[in-house]
PDB file of C-alpha atoms in Angstrom:
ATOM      1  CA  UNK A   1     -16.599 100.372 311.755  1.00 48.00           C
ATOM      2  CA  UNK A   2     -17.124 101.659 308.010  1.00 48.00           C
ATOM      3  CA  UNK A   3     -14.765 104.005 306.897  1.00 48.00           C
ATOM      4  CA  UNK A   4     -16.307 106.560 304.661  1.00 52.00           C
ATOM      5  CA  UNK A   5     -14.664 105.381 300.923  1.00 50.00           C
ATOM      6  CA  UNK A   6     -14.796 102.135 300.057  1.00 54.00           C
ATOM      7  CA  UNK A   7     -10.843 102.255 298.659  1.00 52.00           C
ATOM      8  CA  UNK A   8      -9.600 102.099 301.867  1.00 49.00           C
ATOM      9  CA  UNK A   9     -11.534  99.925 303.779  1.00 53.00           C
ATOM     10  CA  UNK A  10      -9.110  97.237 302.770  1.00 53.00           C
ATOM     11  CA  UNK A  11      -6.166  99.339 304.675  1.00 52.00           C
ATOM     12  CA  UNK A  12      -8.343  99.399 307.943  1.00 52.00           C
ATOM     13  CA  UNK A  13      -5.996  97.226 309.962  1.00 55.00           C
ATOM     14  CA  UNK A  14      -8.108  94.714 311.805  1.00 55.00           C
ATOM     15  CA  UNK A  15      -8.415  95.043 315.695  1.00 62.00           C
ATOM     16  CA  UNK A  16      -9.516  93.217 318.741  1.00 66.00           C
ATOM     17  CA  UNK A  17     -13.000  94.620 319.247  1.00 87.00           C
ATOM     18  CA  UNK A  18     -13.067  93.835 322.635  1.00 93.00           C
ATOM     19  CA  UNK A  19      -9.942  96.070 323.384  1.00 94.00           C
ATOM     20  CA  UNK A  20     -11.900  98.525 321.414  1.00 95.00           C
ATOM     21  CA  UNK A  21     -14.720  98.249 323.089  1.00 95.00           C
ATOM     22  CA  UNK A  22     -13.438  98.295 326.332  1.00 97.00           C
ATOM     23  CA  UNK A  23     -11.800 101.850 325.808  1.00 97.00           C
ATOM     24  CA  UNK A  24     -14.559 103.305 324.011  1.00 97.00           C
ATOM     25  CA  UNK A  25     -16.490 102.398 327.294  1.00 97.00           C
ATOM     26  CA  UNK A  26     -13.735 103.462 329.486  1.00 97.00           C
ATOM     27  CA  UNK A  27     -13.101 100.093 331.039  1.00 97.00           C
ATOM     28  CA  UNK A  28      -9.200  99.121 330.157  1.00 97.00           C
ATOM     29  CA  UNK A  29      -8.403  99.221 333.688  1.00 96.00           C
ATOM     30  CA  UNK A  30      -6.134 102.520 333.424  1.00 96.00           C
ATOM     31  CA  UNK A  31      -8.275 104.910 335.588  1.00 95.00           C
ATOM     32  CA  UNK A  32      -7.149 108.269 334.042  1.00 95.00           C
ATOM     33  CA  UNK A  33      -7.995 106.611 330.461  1.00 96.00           C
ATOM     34  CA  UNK A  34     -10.906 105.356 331.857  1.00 97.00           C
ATOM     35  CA  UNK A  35     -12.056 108.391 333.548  1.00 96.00           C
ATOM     36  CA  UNK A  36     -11.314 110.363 330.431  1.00 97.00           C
ATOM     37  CA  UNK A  37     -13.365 108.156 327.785  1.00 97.00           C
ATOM     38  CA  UNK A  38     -15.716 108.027 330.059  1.00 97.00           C
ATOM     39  CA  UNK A  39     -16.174 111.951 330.055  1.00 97.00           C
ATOM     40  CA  UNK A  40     -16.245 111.608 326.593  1.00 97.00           C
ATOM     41  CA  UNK A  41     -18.999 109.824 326.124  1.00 97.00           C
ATOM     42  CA  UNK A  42     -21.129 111.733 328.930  1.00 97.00           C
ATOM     43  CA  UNK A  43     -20.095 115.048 327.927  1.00 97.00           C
ATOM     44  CA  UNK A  44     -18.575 114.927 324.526  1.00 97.00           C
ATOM     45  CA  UNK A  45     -15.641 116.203 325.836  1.00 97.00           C
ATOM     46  CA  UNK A  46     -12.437 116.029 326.864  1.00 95.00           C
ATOM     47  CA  UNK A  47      -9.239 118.121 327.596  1.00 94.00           C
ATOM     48  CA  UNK A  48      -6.611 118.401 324.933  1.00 90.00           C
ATOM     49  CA  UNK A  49      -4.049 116.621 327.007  1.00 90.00           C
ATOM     50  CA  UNK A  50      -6.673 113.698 327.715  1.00 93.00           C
ATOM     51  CA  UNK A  51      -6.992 113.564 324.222  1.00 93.00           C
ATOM     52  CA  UNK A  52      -3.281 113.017 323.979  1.00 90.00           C
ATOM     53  CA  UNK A  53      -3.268 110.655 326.729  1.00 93.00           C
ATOM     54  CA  UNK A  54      -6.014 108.276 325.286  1.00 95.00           C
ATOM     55  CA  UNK A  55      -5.018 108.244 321.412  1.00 93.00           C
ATOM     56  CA  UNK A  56      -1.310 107.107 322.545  1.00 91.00           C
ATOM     57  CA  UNK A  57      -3.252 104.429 324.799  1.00 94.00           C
ATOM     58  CA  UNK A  58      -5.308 103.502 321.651  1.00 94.00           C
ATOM     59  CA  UNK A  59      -2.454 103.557 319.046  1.00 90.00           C
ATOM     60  CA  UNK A  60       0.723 102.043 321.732  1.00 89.00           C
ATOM     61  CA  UNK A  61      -1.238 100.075 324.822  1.00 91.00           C
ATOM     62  CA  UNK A  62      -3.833  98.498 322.567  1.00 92.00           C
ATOM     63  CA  UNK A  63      -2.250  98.329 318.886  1.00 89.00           C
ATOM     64  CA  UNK A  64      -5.360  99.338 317.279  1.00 91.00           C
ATOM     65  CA  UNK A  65      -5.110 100.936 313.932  1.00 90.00           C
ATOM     66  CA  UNK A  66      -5.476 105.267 314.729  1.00 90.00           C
ATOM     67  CA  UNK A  67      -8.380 105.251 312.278  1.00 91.00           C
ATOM     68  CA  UNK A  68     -10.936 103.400 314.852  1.00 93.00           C
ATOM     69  CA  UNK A  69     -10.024 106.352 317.494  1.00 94.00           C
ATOM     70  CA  UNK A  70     -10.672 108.783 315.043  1.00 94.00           C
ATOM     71  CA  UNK A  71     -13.845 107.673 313.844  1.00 93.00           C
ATOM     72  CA  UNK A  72     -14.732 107.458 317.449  1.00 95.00           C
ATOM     73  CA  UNK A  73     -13.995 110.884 318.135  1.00 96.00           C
ATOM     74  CA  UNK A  74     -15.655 112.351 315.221  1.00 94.00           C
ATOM     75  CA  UNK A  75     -18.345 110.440 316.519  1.00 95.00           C
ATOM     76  CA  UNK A  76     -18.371 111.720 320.198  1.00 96.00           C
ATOM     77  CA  UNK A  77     -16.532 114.647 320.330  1.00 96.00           C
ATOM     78  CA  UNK A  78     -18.616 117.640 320.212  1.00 96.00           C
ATOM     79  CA  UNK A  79     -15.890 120.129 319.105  1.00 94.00           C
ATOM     80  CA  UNK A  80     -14.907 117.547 316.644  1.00 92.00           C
ATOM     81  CA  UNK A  81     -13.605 119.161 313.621  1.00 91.00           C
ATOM     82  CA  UNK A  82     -12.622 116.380 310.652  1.00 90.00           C
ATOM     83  CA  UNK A  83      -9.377 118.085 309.793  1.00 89.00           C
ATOM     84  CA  UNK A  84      -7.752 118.399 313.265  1.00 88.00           C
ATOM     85  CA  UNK A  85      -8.966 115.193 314.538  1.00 87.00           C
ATOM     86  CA  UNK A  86      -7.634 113.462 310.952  1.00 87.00           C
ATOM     87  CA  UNK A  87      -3.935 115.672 312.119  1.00 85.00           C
ATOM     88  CA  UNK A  88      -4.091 114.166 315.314  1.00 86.00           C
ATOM     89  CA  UNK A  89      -4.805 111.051 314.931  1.00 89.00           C
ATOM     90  CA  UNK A  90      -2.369 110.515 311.765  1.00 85.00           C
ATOM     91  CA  UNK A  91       0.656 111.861 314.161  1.00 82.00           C
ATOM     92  CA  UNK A  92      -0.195 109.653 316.954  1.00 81.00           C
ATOM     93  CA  UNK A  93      -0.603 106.639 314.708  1.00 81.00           C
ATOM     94  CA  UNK A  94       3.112 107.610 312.966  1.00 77.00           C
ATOM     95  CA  UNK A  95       1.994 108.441 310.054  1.00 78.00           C
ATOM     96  CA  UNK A  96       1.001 111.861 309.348  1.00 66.00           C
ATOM     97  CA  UNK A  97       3.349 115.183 308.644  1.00 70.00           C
ATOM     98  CA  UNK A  98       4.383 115.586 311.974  1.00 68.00           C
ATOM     99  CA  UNK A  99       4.700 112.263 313.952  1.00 67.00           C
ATOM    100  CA  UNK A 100       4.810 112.427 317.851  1.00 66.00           C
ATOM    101  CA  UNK A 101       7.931 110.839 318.828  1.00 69.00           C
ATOM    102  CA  UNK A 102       6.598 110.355 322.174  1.00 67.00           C
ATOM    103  CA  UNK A 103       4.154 108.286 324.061  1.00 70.00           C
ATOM    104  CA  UNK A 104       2.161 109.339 326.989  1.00 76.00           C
ATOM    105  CA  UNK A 105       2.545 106.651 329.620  1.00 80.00           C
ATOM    106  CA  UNK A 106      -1.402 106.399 330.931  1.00 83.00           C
ATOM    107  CA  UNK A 107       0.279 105.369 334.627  1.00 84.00           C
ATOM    108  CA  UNK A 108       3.002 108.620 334.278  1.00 81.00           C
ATOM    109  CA  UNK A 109       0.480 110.507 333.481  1.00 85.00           C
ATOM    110  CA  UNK A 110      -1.983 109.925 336.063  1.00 84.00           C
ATOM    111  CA  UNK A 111       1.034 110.357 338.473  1.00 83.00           C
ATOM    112  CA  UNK A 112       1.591 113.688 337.140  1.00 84.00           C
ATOM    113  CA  UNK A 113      -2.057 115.102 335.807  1.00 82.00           C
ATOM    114  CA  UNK A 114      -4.444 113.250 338.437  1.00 84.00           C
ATOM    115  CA  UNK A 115      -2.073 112.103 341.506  1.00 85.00           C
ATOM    116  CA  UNK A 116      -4.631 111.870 343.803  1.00 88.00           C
ATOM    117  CA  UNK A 117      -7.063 110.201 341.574  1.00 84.00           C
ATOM    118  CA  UNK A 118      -9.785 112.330 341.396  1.00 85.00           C
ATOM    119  CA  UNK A 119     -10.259 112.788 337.699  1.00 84.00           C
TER     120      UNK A 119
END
């Protein structure tokens, strides 16, 4: 992934492309995040709670740097809009203005959002 100024590329924490890959695809084995990037990429996308749901998988689950799920989105998301996606991201990665002090728990969340695994 290229990030868009060349100053930063050196702060790009490196990731395990294959983890990456495998939830950009919406194969990590978690069916709601599964079921959710994989709306993503068919429709462009997703619910706001989803959206939740698979940046805390991203950032927590996978340890990959909140930059690669951002430039993902921007790249998929349809309604993407640089400034709220760049908010987002930043407060699920723990480092932006308002940092979620939560994590949304992909199996919890399927309990409660999707319990009969339809999604």
């Amino acid at each position: 992934l290229a990030v868009t100024r060349r100053r930063w590329d050196s702060f790009m924490v490196a990731c395990d492309d294959k983890n990456l890959r495998a939830w950009q695809r919406g194969e990590t084995g978690y069916p709601l995040v599964d079921a959710a990037m994989r709306e993503l990429w068919s429709t462009g996308y997703i619910p706001n709670y989803m959206r939740h749901v698979v940046a805390g998988f991203l950032i927590e689950f996978l340890s990959i740097d909140w930059r690669h799920g951002e430039l993902w989105f921007h790249d998929t998301l349809v309604d993407a809009d640089v400034a709220i996606q760049a908010f987002m991201w930043q407060n699920g990665g723990h480092s932006g203005m308002d940092q979620w002090n939560f994590v949304m728990h992909p199996v919890f969340a399927a309990k409660s959002a999707d319990p009969e695994g339809e999604y």
